[in-house]
């Protein structure tokens, strides 16, 4: 019988230990099919580079118990930047995306890259100081931004709510760290955050409901970006309303999902219904506290979102859907509205084992995801080879 073995490069061995698939040299040999000598030599290199550590004994299966290997997540740190329309959060994490220090501040994304990234730079220096770290300790930087990005260059591409940012080279703002900088749109970054450090092999839709609405598409545990990087841009899918009303979206089209069920739409409808609110957050808080009118508005937004998600379920057949973003903090009524529409409109086979949940920590997924994006880049097979060569 032929067993399909994975690569036995140092980077691949590190990934196996990092994700918990292997905990000893013997398990790495079994997993990769490489010789014991090859595996041992590469593990020794990783230990010398401080990326792996040895310690403790595992269970014996006969003979001497194996020495356990563990990933040294304190071998370096990464900066994680979650850039929103009205606020930014900057965190420093270890190499397993554990947050060591974090700070947030209000911003206005429309002020453009100069002032906004100067503020990010100031916050980054503050979190490093708080964690007793130096700029030289930073191995990589991850940045999530609220608009489409050319992932390979880190430049936003005609972002509708980021005036002045088109084609700006965001990595250039982090030159002082002399390390790789990874940039992606906030929804893809949040999707990584929802998958967590251990990752997953599932097909998942991570739907962000904030000011706008977007969807991170995870295929086999990896972010799927599409041909031009705009996969999952579901906020501008057309939705027909039961009462026939017409709403113009900021993109110029009528009845986009975002214009009917996004955070801005929720606030607009709450004000029209006479609720004494000035921000989307206040509507969400009222719903969470049990205000009947706010609950019904949130639930209706959920139903509208659910009609689009039902079509996505029929097309993509995911294992699960996770709802995140500011409006997700409303919790139960949003979820109830979504489930009502999805289960009513999806094909039975696609919906049979479908799990729909709200993120356990919607406010954290952007930072954790930005950290994971930076860590994955820093520890991919090629980068590990370069680190070892140095």
Short mmCIF file of C-alpha atoms in Angstrom, two decimals:
data_model
loop_
_atom_site.label_atom_id
_atom_site.label_comp_id
_atom_site.label_asym_id
_atom_site.label_seq_id
_atom_site.Cartn_x
_atom_site.Cartn_y
_atom_site.Cartn_z
CA UNK A 1 0.00 0.00 0.00
CA UNK A 2 1.38 3.44 -0.94
CA UNK A 3 1.05 6.10 1.73
CA UNK A 4 1.07 9.70 0.47
CA UNK A 5 3.82 11.48 2.40
CA UNK A 6 4.18 15.21 2.83
CA UNK A 7 7.34 17.24 2.23
CA UNK A 8 10.15 16.75 4.75
CA UNK A 9 11.70 20.22 4.41
CA UNK A 10 12.60 21.95 7.67
CA UNK A 11 9.63 24.28 7.17
CA UNK A 12 7.23 21.36 6.71
CA UNK A 13 8.56 19.60 9.84
CA UNK A 14 8.13 22.82 11.81
CA UNK A 15 4.52 23.11 10.58
CA UNK A 16 3.74 19.55 11.72
CA UNK A 17 4.99 20.29 15.24
CA UNK A 18 3.40 23.74 15.30
CA UNK A 19 -0.06 22.42 14.38
CA UNK A 20 0.18 19.45 16.75
CA UNK A 21 0.28 16.76 14.02
CA UNK A 22 3.63 15.45 15.31
CA UNK A 23 5.29 15.66 18.72
CA UNK A 24 8.49 13.67 18.31
CA UNK A 25 11.18 12.80 15.74
CA UNK A 26 9.60 9.34 15.35
CA UNK A 27 6.18 10.83 14.55
CA UNK A 28 7.81 13.17 11.98
CA UNK A 29 9.49 10.15 10.32
CA UNK A 30 6.12 8.32 10.19
CA UNK A 31 4.32 11.38 8.84
CA UNK A 32 6.81 12.32 6.11
CA UNK A 33 8.33 8.97 5.15
CA UNK A 34 11.79 10.61 5.24
CA UNK A 35 14.73 8.79 6.81
CA UNK A 36 15.40 9.10 10.54
CA UNK A 37 18.78 10.77 9.77
CA UNK A 38 17.21 13.39 7.48
CA UNK A 39 14.51 14.24 10.01
CA UNK A 40 16.99 14.39 12.89
CA UNK A 41 19.39 16.67 11.01
CA UNK A 42 16.58 19.10 10.14
CA UNK A 43 15.10 19.03 13.63
CA UNK A 44 18.58 19.83 15.00
CA UNK A 45 18.75 22.83 12.63
CA UNK A 46 15.37 24.06 13.87
CA UNK A 47 16.48 23.64 17.49
CA UNK A 48 19.71 25.56 16.76
CA UNK A 49 17.59 28.36 15.22
CA UNK A 50 15.50 28.43 18.43
CA UNK A 51 12.29 27.55 16.55
CA UNK A 52 11.89 24.12 18.18
CA UNK A 53 12.69 23.06 21.73
CA UNK A 54 13.05 19.61 23.28
CA UNK A 55 11.73 18.62 26.65
CA UNK A 56 9.82 15.93 28.49
CA UNK A 57 9.20 12.34 27.56
CA UNK A 58 6.25 10.96 25.61
CA UNK A 59 4.50 7.61 26.04
CA UNK A 60 6.61 4.64 25.10
CA UNK A 61 5.20 2.17 22.57
CA UNK A 62 7.91 -0.30 23.61
CA UNK A 63 11.55 0.67 24.03
CA UNK A 64 12.81 4.09 25.12
CA UNK A 65 10.08 6.76 25.42
CA UNK A 66 10.51 9.51 22.78
CA UNK A 67 11.76 13.01 23.64
CA UNK A 68 8.96 15.46 22.92
CA UNK A 69 9.39 18.39 20.55
CA UNK A 70 7.55 21.66 20.95
CA UNK A 71 7.33 24.83 18.92
CA UNK A 72 9.10 27.76 20.62
CA UNK A 73 6.44 30.42 20.12
CA UNK A 74 8.59 33.00 21.93
CA UNK A 75 11.35 32.81 19.29
CA UNK A 76 10.13 36.15 17.95
CA UNK A 77 7.06 38.35 17.73
CA UNK A 78 4.78 39.83 15.08
CA UNK A 79 2.83 43.07 14.85
CA UNK A 80 -0.87 42.71 14.03
CA UNK A 81 -2.82 45.70 12.71
CA UNK A 82 -6.62 45.62 12.40
CA UNK A 83 -7.45 48.78 10.47
CA UNK A 84 -11.14 49.72 10.45
CA UNK A 85 -13.09 52.65 9.04
CA UNK A 86 -13.38 54.46 12.39
CA UNK A 87 -10.81 52.74 14.61
CA UNK A 88 -7.54 50.82 14.57
CA UNK A 89 -6.26 48.10 16.89
CA UNK A 90 -2.56 47.24 17.03
CA UNK A 91 -1.28 44.17 18.89
CA UNK A 92 2.04 42.43 19.36
CA UNK A 93 1.79 38.64 19.57
CA UNK A 94 4.15 35.71 19.93
CA UNK A 95 4.55 33.18 17.09
CA UNK A 96 1.40 31.28 18.10
CA UNK A 97 -0.72 34.47 17.84
CA UNK A 98 -1.00 34.84 21.63
CA UNK A 99 -1.56 38.58 22.28
CA UNK A 100 1.23 40.04 24.47
CA UNK A 101 0.04 43.67 24.37
CA UNK A 102 -2.65 45.54 22.45
CA UNK A 103 -3.93 49.10 22.05
CA UNK A 104 -6.80 50.70 20.11
CA UNK A 105 -7.52 54.23 18.97
CA UNK A 106 -10.23 56.07 16.97
CA UNK A 107 -9.21 57.09 13.44
CA UNK A 108 -10.92 58.26 10.25
CA UNK A 109 -9.77 56.07 7.35
CA UNK A 110 -10.72 58.88 4.92
CA UNK A 111 -7.86 61.04 6.24
CA UNK A 112 -5.68 58.93 3.94
CA UNK A 113 -2.62 56.73 4.36
CA UNK A 114 -0.18 59.41 5.62
CA UNK A 115 -1.91 60.45 8.88
CA UNK A 116 -3.54 57.04 9.52
CA UNK A 117 -0.34 55.00 9.13
CA UNK A 118 1.60 57.56 11.22
CA UNK A 119 -0.91 56.83 14.01
CA UNK A 120 -0.46 53.07 13.48
CA UNK A 121 3.33 53.53 13.73
CA UNK A 122 2.91 55.44 17.02
CA UNK A 123 0.63 52.72 18.46
CA UNK A 124 3.01 49.95 17.32
CA UNK A 125 5.88 51.56 19.24
CA UNK A 126 3.65 51.80 22.34
CA UNK A 127 2.64 48.10 22.29
CA UNK A 128 6.24 46.96 21.75
CA UNK A 129 7.35 49.06 24.73
CA UNK A 130 4.50 47.66 26.84
CA UNK A 131 5.61 44.09 26.00
CA UNK A 132 9.30 44.92 26.67
CA UNK A 133 10.23 44.23 23.05
CA UNK A 134 12.43 46.03 20.52
CA UNK A 135 11.70 46.76 16.83
CA UNK A 136 14.47 44.23 16.05
CA UNK A 137 12.38 41.46 17.70
CA UNK A 138 9.61 41.88 15.11
CA UNK A 139 9.76 39.02 12.55
CA UNK A 140 6.78 40.07 10.41
CA UNK A 141 3.84 42.49 10.26
CA UNK A 142 0.24 41.63 9.31
CA UNK A 143 -2.28 44.32 8.32
CA UNK A 144 -6.02 43.95 7.64
CA UNK A 145 -7.69 46.84 5.79
CA UNK A 146 -11.38 47.55 5.05
CA UNK A 147 -11.19 47.26 1.26
CA UNK A 148 -9.88 45.17 -1.65
CA UNK A 149 -6.10 44.64 -1.67
CA UNK A 150 -3.62 43.25 -4.16
CA UNK A 151 -2.24 40.70 -1.69
CA UNK A 152 1.14 40.24 -3.43
CA UNK A 153 2.08 43.95 -3.21
CA UNK A 154 0.05 45.13 -0.21
CA UNK A 155 -1.60 47.91 -2.24
CA UNK A 156 -5.35 48.69 -1.89
CA UNK A 157 -7.24 48.47 -5.20
CA UNK A 158 -9.97 51.12 -5.71
CA UNK A 159 -11.31 50.71 -2.15
CA UNK A 160 -14.80 52.32 -1.98
CA UNK A 161 -14.57 53.46 1.67
CA UNK A 162 -10.85 54.36 1.75
CA UNK A 163 -10.49 57.55 -0.32
CA UNK A 164 -6.86 58.36 -1.16
CA UNK A 165 -5.62 54.82 -0.46
CA UNK A 166 -5.76 53.39 -4.01
CA UNK A 167 -2.40 51.82 -4.96
CA UNK A 168 -0.65 53.08 -1.79
CA UNK A 169 2.20 50.69 -0.80
CA UNK A 170 1.15 49.97 2.80
CA UNK A 171 4.27 47.85 3.57
CA UNK A 172 6.44 50.96 3.08
CA UNK A 173 5.02 52.42 6.31
CA UNK A 174 6.71 49.63 8.34
CA UNK A 175 10.26 50.05 6.99
CA UNK A 176 11.75 50.51 10.47
CA UNK A 177 11.13 46.82 11.26
CA UNK A 178 13.11 45.52 8.27
CA UNK A 179 10.88 42.47 7.95
CA UNK A 180 8.15 41.17 5.59
CA UNK A 181 4.77 42.94 5.72
CA UNK A 182 1.58 41.11 4.66
CA UNK A 183 -1.62 42.99 3.81
CA UNK A 184 -5.09 41.64 3.02
CA UNK A 185 -8.68 42.80 3.26
CA UNK A 186 -10.17 42.70 6.73
CA UNK A 187 -12.61 39.90 5.98
CA UNK A 188 -9.94 37.45 4.79
CA UNK A 189 -7.89 38.37 7.83
CA UNK A 190 -10.85 37.79 10.17
CA UNK A 191 -11.44 34.44 8.47
CA UNK A 192 -7.88 33.39 9.38
CA UNK A 193 -8.52 34.57 12.93
CA UNK A 194 -11.65 32.42 13.15
CA UNK A 195 -9.70 29.36 11.94
CA UNK A 196 -7.25 29.92 14.80
CA UNK A 197 -3.61 28.89 15.21
CA UNK A 198 -4.38 25.17 14.85
CA UNK A 199 -6.13 25.75 11.51
CA UNK A 200 -8.73 23.39 10.06
CA UNK A 201 -9.31 21.40 6.90
CA UNK A 202 -12.93 22.50 6.56
CA UNK A 203 -14.81 24.61 4.02
CA UNK A 204 -16.10 27.65 5.90
CA UNK A 205 -17.74 31.01 5.18
CA UNK A 206 -16.76 33.74 7.65
CA UNK A 207 -19.24 36.59 7.25
CA UNK A 208 -18.33 40.00 8.63
CA UNK A 209 -21.28 42.26 9.40
CA UNK A 210 -19.91 45.68 10.30
CA UNK A 211 -20.37 49.00 8.53
CA UNK A 212 -20.23 46.92 5.36
CA UNK A 213 -20.75 43.21 4.74
CA UNK A 214 -18.10 40.86 3.40
CA UNK A 215 -17.31 37.17 3.38
CA UNK A 216 -14.04 35.31 3.86
CA UNK A 217 -14.08 32.07 1.87
CA UNK A 218 -12.09 29.22 3.42
CA UNK A 219 -11.51 26.15 1.21
CA UNK A 220 -9.74 23.17 2.82
CA UNK A 221 -8.65 25.46 5.65
CA UNK A 222 -7.07 28.08 3.35
CA UNK A 223 -8.30 31.54 2.37
CA UNK A 224 -9.63 31.42 -1.20
CA UNK A 225 -9.01 34.78 -2.91
CA UNK A 226 -10.28 34.20 -6.46
CA UNK A 227 -8.70 35.39 -9.71
CA UNK A 228 -8.30 39.06 -8.75
CA UNK A 229 -8.53 38.74 -4.99
CA UNK A 230 -12.15 39.84 -4.70
CA UNK A 231 -13.77 36.48 -3.80
CA UNK A 232 -16.40 36.85 -1.08
CA UNK A 233 -17.46 40.41 -1.91
CA UNK A 234 -21.09 39.61 -1.03
CA UNK A 235 -22.08 43.08 0.22
CA UNK A 236 -23.09 44.15 -3.28
CA UNK A 237 -25.28 41.20 -4.26
CA UNK A 238 -28.77 42.44 -5.21
CA UNK A 239 -31.59 41.67 -2.79
CA UNK A 240 -35.28 42.22 -3.49
CA UNK A 241 -37.29 43.47 -0.50
CA UNK A 242 -40.67 41.94 0.44
CA UNK A 243 -42.26 45.43 0.69
CA UNK A 244 -40.76 46.59 -2.62
CA UNK A 245 -38.77 49.47 -1.13
CA UNK A 246 -35.71 50.72 -3.00
CA UNK A 247 -32.51 51.80 -1.22
CA UNK A 248 -29.49 53.25 -3.02
CA UNK A 249 -26.13 51.82 -1.94
CA UNK A 250 -22.93 53.87 -1.58
CA UNK A 251 -21.63 51.98 -4.65
CA UNK A 252 -24.38 53.63 -6.75
CA UNK A 253 -26.45 50.46 -7.31
CA UNK A 254 -29.84 49.80 -5.73
CA UNK A 255 -30.76 47.26 -3.03
CA UNK A 256 -27.31 45.83 -2.38
CA UNK A 257 -27.22 43.49 0.63
CA UNK A 258 -25.05 46.00 2.50
CA UNK A 259 -27.52 48.85 1.89
CA UNK A 260 -30.30 46.74 3.45
CA UNK A 261 -28.58 44.77 6.22
CA UNK A 262 -25.16 46.36 7.02
CA UNK A 263 -24.41 48.40 10.13
CA UNK A 264 -25.23 51.70 8.40
CA UNK A 265 -28.59 50.35 7.25
CA UNK A 266 -29.37 49.12 10.76
CA UNK A 267 -28.73 52.59 12.20
CA UNK A 268 -30.76 54.29 9.43
CA UNK A 269 -33.75 51.99 10.05
CA UNK A 270 -33.48 52.38 13.84
CA UNK A 271 -33.55 56.18 13.57
CA UNK A 272 -36.50 55.98 11.14
CA UNK A 273 -38.31 53.78 13.71
CA UNK A 274 -37.80 56.50 16.34
CA UNK A 275 -35.13 54.79 18.49
CA UNK A 276 -32.93 57.33 20.36
CA UNK A 277 -29.64 56.09 18.86
CA UNK A 278 -26.68 57.80 17.17
CA UNK A 279 -24.43 54.87 16.27
CA UNK A 280 -24.76 51.27 15.05
CA UNK A 281 -23.09 50.13 18.27
CA UNK A 282 -25.95 51.69 20.29
CA UNK A 283 -28.53 49.75 18.24
CA UNK A 284 -26.57 46.53 18.81
CA UNK A 285 -26.28 47.23 22.55
CA UNK A 286 -30.02 47.90 22.83
CA UNK A 287 -30.76 44.60 21.08
CA UNK A 288 -28.33 42.76 23.38
CA UNK A 289 -30.09 44.33 26.38
CA UNK A 290 -33.51 43.11 25.23
CA UNK A 291 -35.08 46.22 23.62
CA UNK A 292 -37.96 44.79 21.55
CA UNK A 293 -37.78 47.26 18.64
CA UNK A 294 -33.97 46.91 18.32
CA UNK A 295 -34.24 43.10 18.47
CA UNK A 296 -36.75 43.08 15.60
CA UNK A 297 -34.53 45.36 13.46
CA UNK A 298 -31.49 43.13 14.06
CA UNK A 299 -33.53 40.00 13.36
CA UNK A 300 -34.83 41.49 10.11
CA UNK A 301 -31.24 42.33 9.06
CA UNK A 302 -30.43 38.68 9.82
CA UNK A 303 -33.30 37.45 7.63
CA UNK A 304 -32.11 39.66 4.73
CA UNK A 305 -28.53 38.44 5.13
CA UNK A 306 -29.84 34.87 5.34
CA UNK A 307 -31.46 35.07 1.88
CA UNK A 308 -28.03 35.73 0.33
CA UNK A 309 -26.30 33.15 2.56
CA UNK A 310 -28.87 30.52 1.52
CA UNK A 311 -27.78 30.96 -2.12
CA UNK A 312 -24.12 30.70 -1.05
CA UNK A 313 -24.89 27.50 0.89
CA UNK A 314 -26.51 25.94 -2.17
CA UNK A 315 -23.52 26.93 -4.31
CA UNK A 316 -20.59 26.31 -1.94
CA UNK A 317 -21.93 23.68 0.52
CA UNK A 318 -19.75 24.75 3.48
CA UNK A 319 -19.30 22.79 6.71
CA UNK A 320 -20.09 25.93 8.68
CA UNK A 321 -20.80 29.66 8.60
CA UNK A 322 -19.33 31.97 11.26
CA UNK A 323 -20.73 35.49 11.73
CA UNK A 324 -18.32 38.15 13.00
CA UNK A 325 -17.89 41.95 13.00
CA UNK A 326 -19.54 44.69 15.09
CA UNK A 327 -23.18 43.75 14.39
CA UNK A 328 -22.43 40.09 15.32
CA UNK A 329 -22.18 41.29 18.91
CA UNK A 330 -26.00 41.49 18.87
CA UNK A 331 -25.83 37.68 19.04
CA UNK A 332 -29.05 35.68 19.27
CA UNK A 333 -31.56 37.82 17.29
CA UNK A 334 -29.14 38.23 14.35
CA UNK A 335 -28.42 34.50 14.34
CA UNK A 336 -32.12 33.63 14.62
CA UNK A 337 -32.96 35.77 11.56
CA UNK A 338 -30.10 34.27 9.53
CA UNK A 339 -30.98 30.67 10.42
CA UNK A 340 -34.67 31.26 9.65
CA UNK A 341 -33.86 32.31 6.06
CA UNK A 342 -31.00 29.88 5.43
CA UNK A 343 -32.86 26.78 6.56
CA UNK A 344 -36.00 27.84 4.70
CA UNK A 345 -34.23 28.50 1.39
CA UNK A 346 -31.27 26.07 1.27
CA UNK A 347 -31.41 22.66 -0.39
CA UNK A 348 -31.88 19.93 2.24
CA UNK A 349 -28.61 18.12 1.48
CA UNK A 350 -26.47 21.28 1.73
CA UNK A 351 -28.20 22.43 4.93
CA UNK A 352 -28.38 19.03 6.64
CA UNK A 353 -25.18 19.23 8.68
CA UNK A 354 -24.59 22.97 8.32
CA UNK A 355 -23.49 24.78 11.47
CA UNK A 356 -24.22 28.53 11.76
CA UNK A 357 -22.63 30.31 14.72
CA UNK A 358 -21.57 33.73 15.94
CA UNK A 359 -17.83 34.21 16.55
CA UNK A 360 -16.77 33.51 20.13
CA UNK A 361 -14.74 36.76 20.11
CA UNK A 362 -15.80 38.96 17.17
CA UNK A 363 -13.77 41.91 18.44
CA UNK A 364 -10.52 39.87 18.48
CA UNK A 365 -10.64 37.95 15.19
CA UNK A 366 -9.15 40.85 13.18
CA UNK A 367 -6.04 41.10 15.37
CA UNK A 368 -5.54 37.34 15.73
CA UNK A 369 -6.01 36.90 11.98
CA UNK A 370 -3.50 39.64 11.11
CA UNK A 371 -1.01 37.96 13.46
CA UNK A 372 -1.62 34.52 11.91
CA UNK A 373 -1.21 35.93 8.38
CA UNK A 374 2.18 37.38 9.40
CA UNK A 375 3.22 34.17 11.20
CA UNK A 376 2.22 31.95 8.26
CA UNK A 377 4.28 34.17 5.95
CA UNK A 378 7.28 34.21 8.28
CA UNK A 379 7.18 30.43 8.86
CA UNK A 380 6.31 29.20 5.36
CA UNK A 381 8.72 26.62 3.92
CA UNK A 382 10.82 29.05 1.84
CA UNK A 383 11.15 31.61 4.63
CA UNK A 384 12.22 28.92 7.13
CA UNK A 385 14.89 27.71 4.68
CA UNK A 386 16.18 31.30 4.40
CA UNK A 387 16.18 31.74 8.18
CA UNK A 388 18.17 28.51 8.62
CA UNK A 389 20.58 29.49 5.83
CA UNK A 390 21.33 32.73 7.71
#
